[in-house]
Tab-separated table of C-alpha atoms and ligand atoms in Angstrom:
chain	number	residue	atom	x	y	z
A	1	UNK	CA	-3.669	0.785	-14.908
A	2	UNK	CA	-3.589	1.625	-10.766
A	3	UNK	CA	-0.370	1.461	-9.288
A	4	UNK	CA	0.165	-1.531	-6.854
A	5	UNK	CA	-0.161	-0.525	-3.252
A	6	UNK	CA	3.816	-0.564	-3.334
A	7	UNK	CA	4.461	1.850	-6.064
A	8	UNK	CA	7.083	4.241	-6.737
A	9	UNK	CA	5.969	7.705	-5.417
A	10	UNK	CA	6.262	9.240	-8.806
A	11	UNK	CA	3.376	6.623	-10.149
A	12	UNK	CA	1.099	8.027	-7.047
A	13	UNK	CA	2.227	11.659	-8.313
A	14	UNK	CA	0.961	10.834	-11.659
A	15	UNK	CA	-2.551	9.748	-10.861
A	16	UNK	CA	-3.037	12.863	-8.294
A	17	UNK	CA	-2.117	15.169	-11.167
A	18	UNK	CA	-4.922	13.745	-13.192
A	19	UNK	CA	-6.963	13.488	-10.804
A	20	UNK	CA	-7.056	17.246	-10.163
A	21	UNK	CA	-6.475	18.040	-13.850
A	22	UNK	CA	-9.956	15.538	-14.956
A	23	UNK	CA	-12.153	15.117	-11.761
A	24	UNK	CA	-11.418	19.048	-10.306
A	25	UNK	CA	-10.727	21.600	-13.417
A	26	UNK	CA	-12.521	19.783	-15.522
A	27	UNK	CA	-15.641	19.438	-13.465
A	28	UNK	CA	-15.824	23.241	-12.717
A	29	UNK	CA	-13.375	23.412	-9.569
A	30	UNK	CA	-11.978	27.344	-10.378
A	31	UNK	CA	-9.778	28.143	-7.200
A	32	UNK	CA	-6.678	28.275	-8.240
A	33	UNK	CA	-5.128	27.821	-4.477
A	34	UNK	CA	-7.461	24.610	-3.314
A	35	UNK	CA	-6.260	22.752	-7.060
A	36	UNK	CA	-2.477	23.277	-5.886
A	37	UNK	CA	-3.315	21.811	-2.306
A	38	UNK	CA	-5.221	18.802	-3.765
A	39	UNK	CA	-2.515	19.143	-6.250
A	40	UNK	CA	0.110	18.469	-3.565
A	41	UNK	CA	-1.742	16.223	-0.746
A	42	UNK	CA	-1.010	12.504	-0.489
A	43	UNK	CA	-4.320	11.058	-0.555
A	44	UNK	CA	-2.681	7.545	-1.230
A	45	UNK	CA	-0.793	7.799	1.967
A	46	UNK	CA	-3.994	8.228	4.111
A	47	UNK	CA	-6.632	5.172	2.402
A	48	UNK	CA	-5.852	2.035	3.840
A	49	UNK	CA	-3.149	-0.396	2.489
A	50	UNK	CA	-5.830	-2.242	0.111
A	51	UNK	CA	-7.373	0.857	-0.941
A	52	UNK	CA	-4.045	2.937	-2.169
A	53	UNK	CA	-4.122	2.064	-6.119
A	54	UNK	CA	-7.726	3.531	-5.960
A	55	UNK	CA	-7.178	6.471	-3.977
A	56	UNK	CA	-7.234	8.646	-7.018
A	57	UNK	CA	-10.530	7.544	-8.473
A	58	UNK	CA	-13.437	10.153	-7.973
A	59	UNK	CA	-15.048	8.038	-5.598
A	60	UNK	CA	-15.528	7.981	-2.027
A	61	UNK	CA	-13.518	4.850	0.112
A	62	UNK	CA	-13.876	2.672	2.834
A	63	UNK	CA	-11.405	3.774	6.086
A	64	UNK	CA	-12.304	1.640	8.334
A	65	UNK	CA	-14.775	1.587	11.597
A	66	UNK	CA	-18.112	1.865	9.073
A	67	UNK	CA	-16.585	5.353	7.651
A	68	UNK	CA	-15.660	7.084	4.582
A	69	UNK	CA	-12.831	9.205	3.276
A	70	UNK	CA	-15.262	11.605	0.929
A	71	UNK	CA	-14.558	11.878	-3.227
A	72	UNK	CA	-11.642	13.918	-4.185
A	73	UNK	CA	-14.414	16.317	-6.153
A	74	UNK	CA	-16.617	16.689	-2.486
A	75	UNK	CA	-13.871	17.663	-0.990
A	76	UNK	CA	-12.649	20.429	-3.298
A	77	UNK	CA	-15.746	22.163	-3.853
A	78	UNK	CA	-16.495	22.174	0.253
A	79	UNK	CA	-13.567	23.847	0.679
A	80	UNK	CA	-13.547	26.026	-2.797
A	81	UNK	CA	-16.785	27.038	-0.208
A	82	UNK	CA	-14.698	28.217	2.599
A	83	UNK	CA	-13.053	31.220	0.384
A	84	UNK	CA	-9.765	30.422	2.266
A	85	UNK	CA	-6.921	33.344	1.694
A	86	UNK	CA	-4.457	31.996	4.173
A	87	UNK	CA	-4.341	33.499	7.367
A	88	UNK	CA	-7.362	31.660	8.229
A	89	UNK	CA	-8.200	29.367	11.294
A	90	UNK	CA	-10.337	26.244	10.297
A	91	UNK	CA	-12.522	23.810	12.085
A	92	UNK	CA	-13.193	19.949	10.528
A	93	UNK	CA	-15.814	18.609	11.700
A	94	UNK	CA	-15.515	14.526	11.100
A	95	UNK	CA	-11.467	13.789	10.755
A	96	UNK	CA	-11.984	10.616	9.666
A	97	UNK	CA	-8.759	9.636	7.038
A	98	UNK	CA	-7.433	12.879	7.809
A	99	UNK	CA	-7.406	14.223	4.115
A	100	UNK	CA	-9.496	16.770	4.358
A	101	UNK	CA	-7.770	18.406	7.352
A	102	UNK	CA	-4.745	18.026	5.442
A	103	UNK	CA	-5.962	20.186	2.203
A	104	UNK	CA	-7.096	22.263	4.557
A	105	UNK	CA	-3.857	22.866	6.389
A	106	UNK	CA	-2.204	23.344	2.878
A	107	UNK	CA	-4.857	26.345	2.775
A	108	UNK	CA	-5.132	28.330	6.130
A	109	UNK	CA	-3.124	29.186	9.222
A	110	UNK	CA	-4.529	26.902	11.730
A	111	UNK	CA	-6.513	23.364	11.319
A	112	UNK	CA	-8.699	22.453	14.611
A	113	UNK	CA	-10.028	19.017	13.386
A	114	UNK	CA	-12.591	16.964	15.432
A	115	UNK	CA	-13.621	13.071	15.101
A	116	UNK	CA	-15.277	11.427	17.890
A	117	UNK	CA	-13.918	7.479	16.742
A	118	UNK	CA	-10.332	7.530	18.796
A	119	UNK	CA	-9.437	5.042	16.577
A	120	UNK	CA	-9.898	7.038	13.607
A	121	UNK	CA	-8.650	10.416	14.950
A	122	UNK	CA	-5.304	8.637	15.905
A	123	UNK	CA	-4.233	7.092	13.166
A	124	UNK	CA	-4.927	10.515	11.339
A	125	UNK	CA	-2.844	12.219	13.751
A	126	UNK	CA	-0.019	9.423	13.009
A	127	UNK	CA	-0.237	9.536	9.549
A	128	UNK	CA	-0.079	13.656	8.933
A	129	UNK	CA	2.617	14.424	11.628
A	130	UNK	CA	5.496	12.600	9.746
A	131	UNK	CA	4.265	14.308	6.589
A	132	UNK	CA	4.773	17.620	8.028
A	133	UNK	CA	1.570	18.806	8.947
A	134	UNK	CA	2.652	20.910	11.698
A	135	UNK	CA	-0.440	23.653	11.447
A	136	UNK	CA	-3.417	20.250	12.799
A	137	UNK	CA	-4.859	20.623	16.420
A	138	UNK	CA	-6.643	17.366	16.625
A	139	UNK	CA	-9.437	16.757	19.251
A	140	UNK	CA	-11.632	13.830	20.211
A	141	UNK	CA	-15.500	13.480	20.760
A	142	UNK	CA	-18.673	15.226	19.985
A	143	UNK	CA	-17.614	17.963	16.677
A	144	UNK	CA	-21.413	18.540	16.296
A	145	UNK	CA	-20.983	21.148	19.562
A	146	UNK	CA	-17.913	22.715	17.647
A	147	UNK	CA	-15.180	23.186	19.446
A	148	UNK	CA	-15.796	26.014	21.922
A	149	UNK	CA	-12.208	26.641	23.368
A	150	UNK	CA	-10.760	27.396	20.094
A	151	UNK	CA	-13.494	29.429	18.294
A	152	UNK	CA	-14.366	32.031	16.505
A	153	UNK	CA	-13.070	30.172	13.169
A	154	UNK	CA	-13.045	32.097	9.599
A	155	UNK	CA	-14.854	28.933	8.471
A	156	UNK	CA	-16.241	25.351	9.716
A	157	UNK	CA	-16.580	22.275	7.315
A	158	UNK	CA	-19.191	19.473	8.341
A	159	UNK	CA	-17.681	16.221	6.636
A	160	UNK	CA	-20.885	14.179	7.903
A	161	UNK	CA	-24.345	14.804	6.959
A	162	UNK	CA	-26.579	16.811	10.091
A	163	UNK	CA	-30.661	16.883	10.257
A	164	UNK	CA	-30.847	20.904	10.536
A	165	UNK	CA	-28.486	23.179	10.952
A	166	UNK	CA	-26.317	23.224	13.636
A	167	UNK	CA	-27.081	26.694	16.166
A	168	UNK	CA	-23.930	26.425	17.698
A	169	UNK	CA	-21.588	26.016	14.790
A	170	UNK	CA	-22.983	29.363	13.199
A	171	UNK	CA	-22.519	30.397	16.815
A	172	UNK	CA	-19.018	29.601	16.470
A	173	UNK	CA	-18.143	31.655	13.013
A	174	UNK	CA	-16.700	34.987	13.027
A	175	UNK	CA	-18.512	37.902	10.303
A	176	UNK	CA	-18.218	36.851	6.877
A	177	UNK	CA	-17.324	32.914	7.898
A	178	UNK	CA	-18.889	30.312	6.236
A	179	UNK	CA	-20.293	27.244	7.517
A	180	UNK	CA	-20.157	24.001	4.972
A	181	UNK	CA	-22.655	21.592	5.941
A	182	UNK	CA	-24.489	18.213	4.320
A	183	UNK	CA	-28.339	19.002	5.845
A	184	UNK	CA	-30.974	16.202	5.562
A	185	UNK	CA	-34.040	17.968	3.629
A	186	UNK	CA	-36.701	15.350	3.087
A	187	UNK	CA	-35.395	12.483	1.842
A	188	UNK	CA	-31.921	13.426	0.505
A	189	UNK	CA	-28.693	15.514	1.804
A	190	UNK	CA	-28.347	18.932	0.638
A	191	UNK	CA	-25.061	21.030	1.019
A	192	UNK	CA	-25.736	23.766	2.665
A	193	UNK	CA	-23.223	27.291	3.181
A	194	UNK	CA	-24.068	29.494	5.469
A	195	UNK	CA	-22.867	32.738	6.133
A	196	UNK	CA	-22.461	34.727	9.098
A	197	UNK	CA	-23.586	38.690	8.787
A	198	UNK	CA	-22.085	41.244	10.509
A	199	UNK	CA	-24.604	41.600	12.561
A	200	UNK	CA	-24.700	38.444	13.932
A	201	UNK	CA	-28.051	37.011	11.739
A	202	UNK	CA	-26.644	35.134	8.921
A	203	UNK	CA	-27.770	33.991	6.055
A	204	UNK	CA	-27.546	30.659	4.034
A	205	UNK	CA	-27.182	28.535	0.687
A	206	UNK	CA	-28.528	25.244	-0.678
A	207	UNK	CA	-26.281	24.102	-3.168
A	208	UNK	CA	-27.198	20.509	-4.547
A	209	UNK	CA	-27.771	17.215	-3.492
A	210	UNK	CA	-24.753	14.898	-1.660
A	211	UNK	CA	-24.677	12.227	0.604
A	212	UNK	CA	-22.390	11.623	4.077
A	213	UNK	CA	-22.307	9.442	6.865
A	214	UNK	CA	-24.130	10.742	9.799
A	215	UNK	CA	-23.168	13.084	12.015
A	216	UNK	CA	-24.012	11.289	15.430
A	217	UNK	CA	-24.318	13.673	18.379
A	218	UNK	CA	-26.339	16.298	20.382
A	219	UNK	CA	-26.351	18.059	17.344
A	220	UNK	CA	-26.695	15.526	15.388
A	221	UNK	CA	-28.138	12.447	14.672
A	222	UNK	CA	-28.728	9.892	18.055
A	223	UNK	CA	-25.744	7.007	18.172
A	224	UNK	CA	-26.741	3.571	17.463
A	225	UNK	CA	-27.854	4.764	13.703
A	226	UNK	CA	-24.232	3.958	12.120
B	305	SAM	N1	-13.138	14.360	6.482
B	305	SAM	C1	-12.863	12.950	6.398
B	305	SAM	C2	-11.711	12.632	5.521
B	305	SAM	O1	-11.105	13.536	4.931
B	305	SAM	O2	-11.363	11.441	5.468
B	305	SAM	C3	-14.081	12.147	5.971
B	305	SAM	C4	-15.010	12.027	7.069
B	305	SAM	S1	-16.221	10.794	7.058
B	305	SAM	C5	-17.139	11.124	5.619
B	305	SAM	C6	-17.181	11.482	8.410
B	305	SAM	C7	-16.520	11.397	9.739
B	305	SAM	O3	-17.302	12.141	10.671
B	305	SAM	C8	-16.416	9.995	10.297
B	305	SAM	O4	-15.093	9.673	10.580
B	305	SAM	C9	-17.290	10.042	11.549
B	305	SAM	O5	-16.834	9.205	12.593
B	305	SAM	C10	-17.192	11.503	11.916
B	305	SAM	N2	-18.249	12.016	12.804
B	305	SAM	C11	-19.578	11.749	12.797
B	305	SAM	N3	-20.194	12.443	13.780
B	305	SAM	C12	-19.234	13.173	14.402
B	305	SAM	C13	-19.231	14.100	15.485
B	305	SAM	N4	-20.352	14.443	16.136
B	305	SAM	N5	-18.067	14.653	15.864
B	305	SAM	C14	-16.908	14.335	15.223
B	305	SAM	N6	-16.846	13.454	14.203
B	305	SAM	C15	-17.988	12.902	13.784
């Protein structure tokens, strides 16, 4: 049974405890710190009204303006990827519901977290403030450029899906940050991580097939395709 949109919290609590217990341990999700975040974030608080009895399935859901909040199992293994400790400062690229900014601010020192809908960017802002989420810089406009002002970032995670990989996101990692990025190779998405060396090369990782909404932007994919 889901619990009706106007459930007691404790119902909510149940499902998210599954939810990391089935969909994240049991699938293979090993760090111990990102299954207590997802362990402790509200996702139910951040779908939309007619979406919250579902917001536990492992399934990605509609948040309005064409957009997705990603599957609870995406987003723990892109930021199992990030090999957070803590102390860390983070750039999301893609806000969107908000959730994944908010598992990562459950995981590192500082969130920077860019969406270019306003729409979308401010209701996220709304919705995490009153929960708490005190360690969120949220911007608005074009993420697939970074977010210069604030960088160099222990690690950078892409929640759309780019058509190479962006130059001035590596650009924007410090040595030993990783980069978590969907990258369009032929026909499908791949996730890519890439590393930055210490001496400024860096090297990278194709992990397995996944699929995102576009990233729209200079570099990204031209608007009008969403
Ligand atoms: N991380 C989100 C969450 O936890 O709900 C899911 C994000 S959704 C899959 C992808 C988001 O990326 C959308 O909200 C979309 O508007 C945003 N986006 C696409 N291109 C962007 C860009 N160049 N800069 C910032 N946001 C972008």
């Amino acid at each position: 049974m889901w619990p009706a949109f106007d459930a007691p919290e404790q119902q909510f609590d149940e499902h998210r405890r599954r939810m990391v217990r089935e969909q994240l341990r049991g699938h293979g999700i090993a760090d111990e710190r990102v299954l207590a975040a997802m362990a402790r974030v509200p996702r139910h608080r951040l779908v939309p009204d007619e979406w919250r009895s579902r917001a536990y399935d492992n399934r990605p859901l509609p948040i309005g303006e064409n957009q997705t909040i990603s599957q609870p199992y995406m987003v723990a293994i892109m930021t199992q990827l990030l090999r957070l400790q803590g102390h860390e400062r983070v750039l999301e690229i893609g806000t969107g519901s908000g959730y994944q900014a908010a598992v990562l601010a459950e995981l590192a020192a500082e969130v920077f977290t860019i969406e270019r809908l306003p729409e979308l960017g401010q209701r996220a802002a709304q919705t995490l403030s009153p929960l708490g989420y005190g360690n969120i810089r949220f911007g608005a406009g074009d993420g697939s450029v970074g977010w210069p002002e604030h960088a160099p970032y222990h690690g950078i995670v892409v929640t759309a899906g780019a058509p190479a990989i962006p130059a001035r996101l590596v650009e924007q990692l410090l040595p030993h940050g990783h980069l978590v990025v969907p990258v369009t190779d032929g026909r499908f998405q791949v996730l890519h991580q890439i590393t930055r060396d210490p001496d400024g090369g860096f090297h990278t990782n194709r992990l397995f097939p996944c699929a995102f909404v576009p990233l729209i932007g200079e570099q990204g994919y031209p608007p009008g395709g969403n």
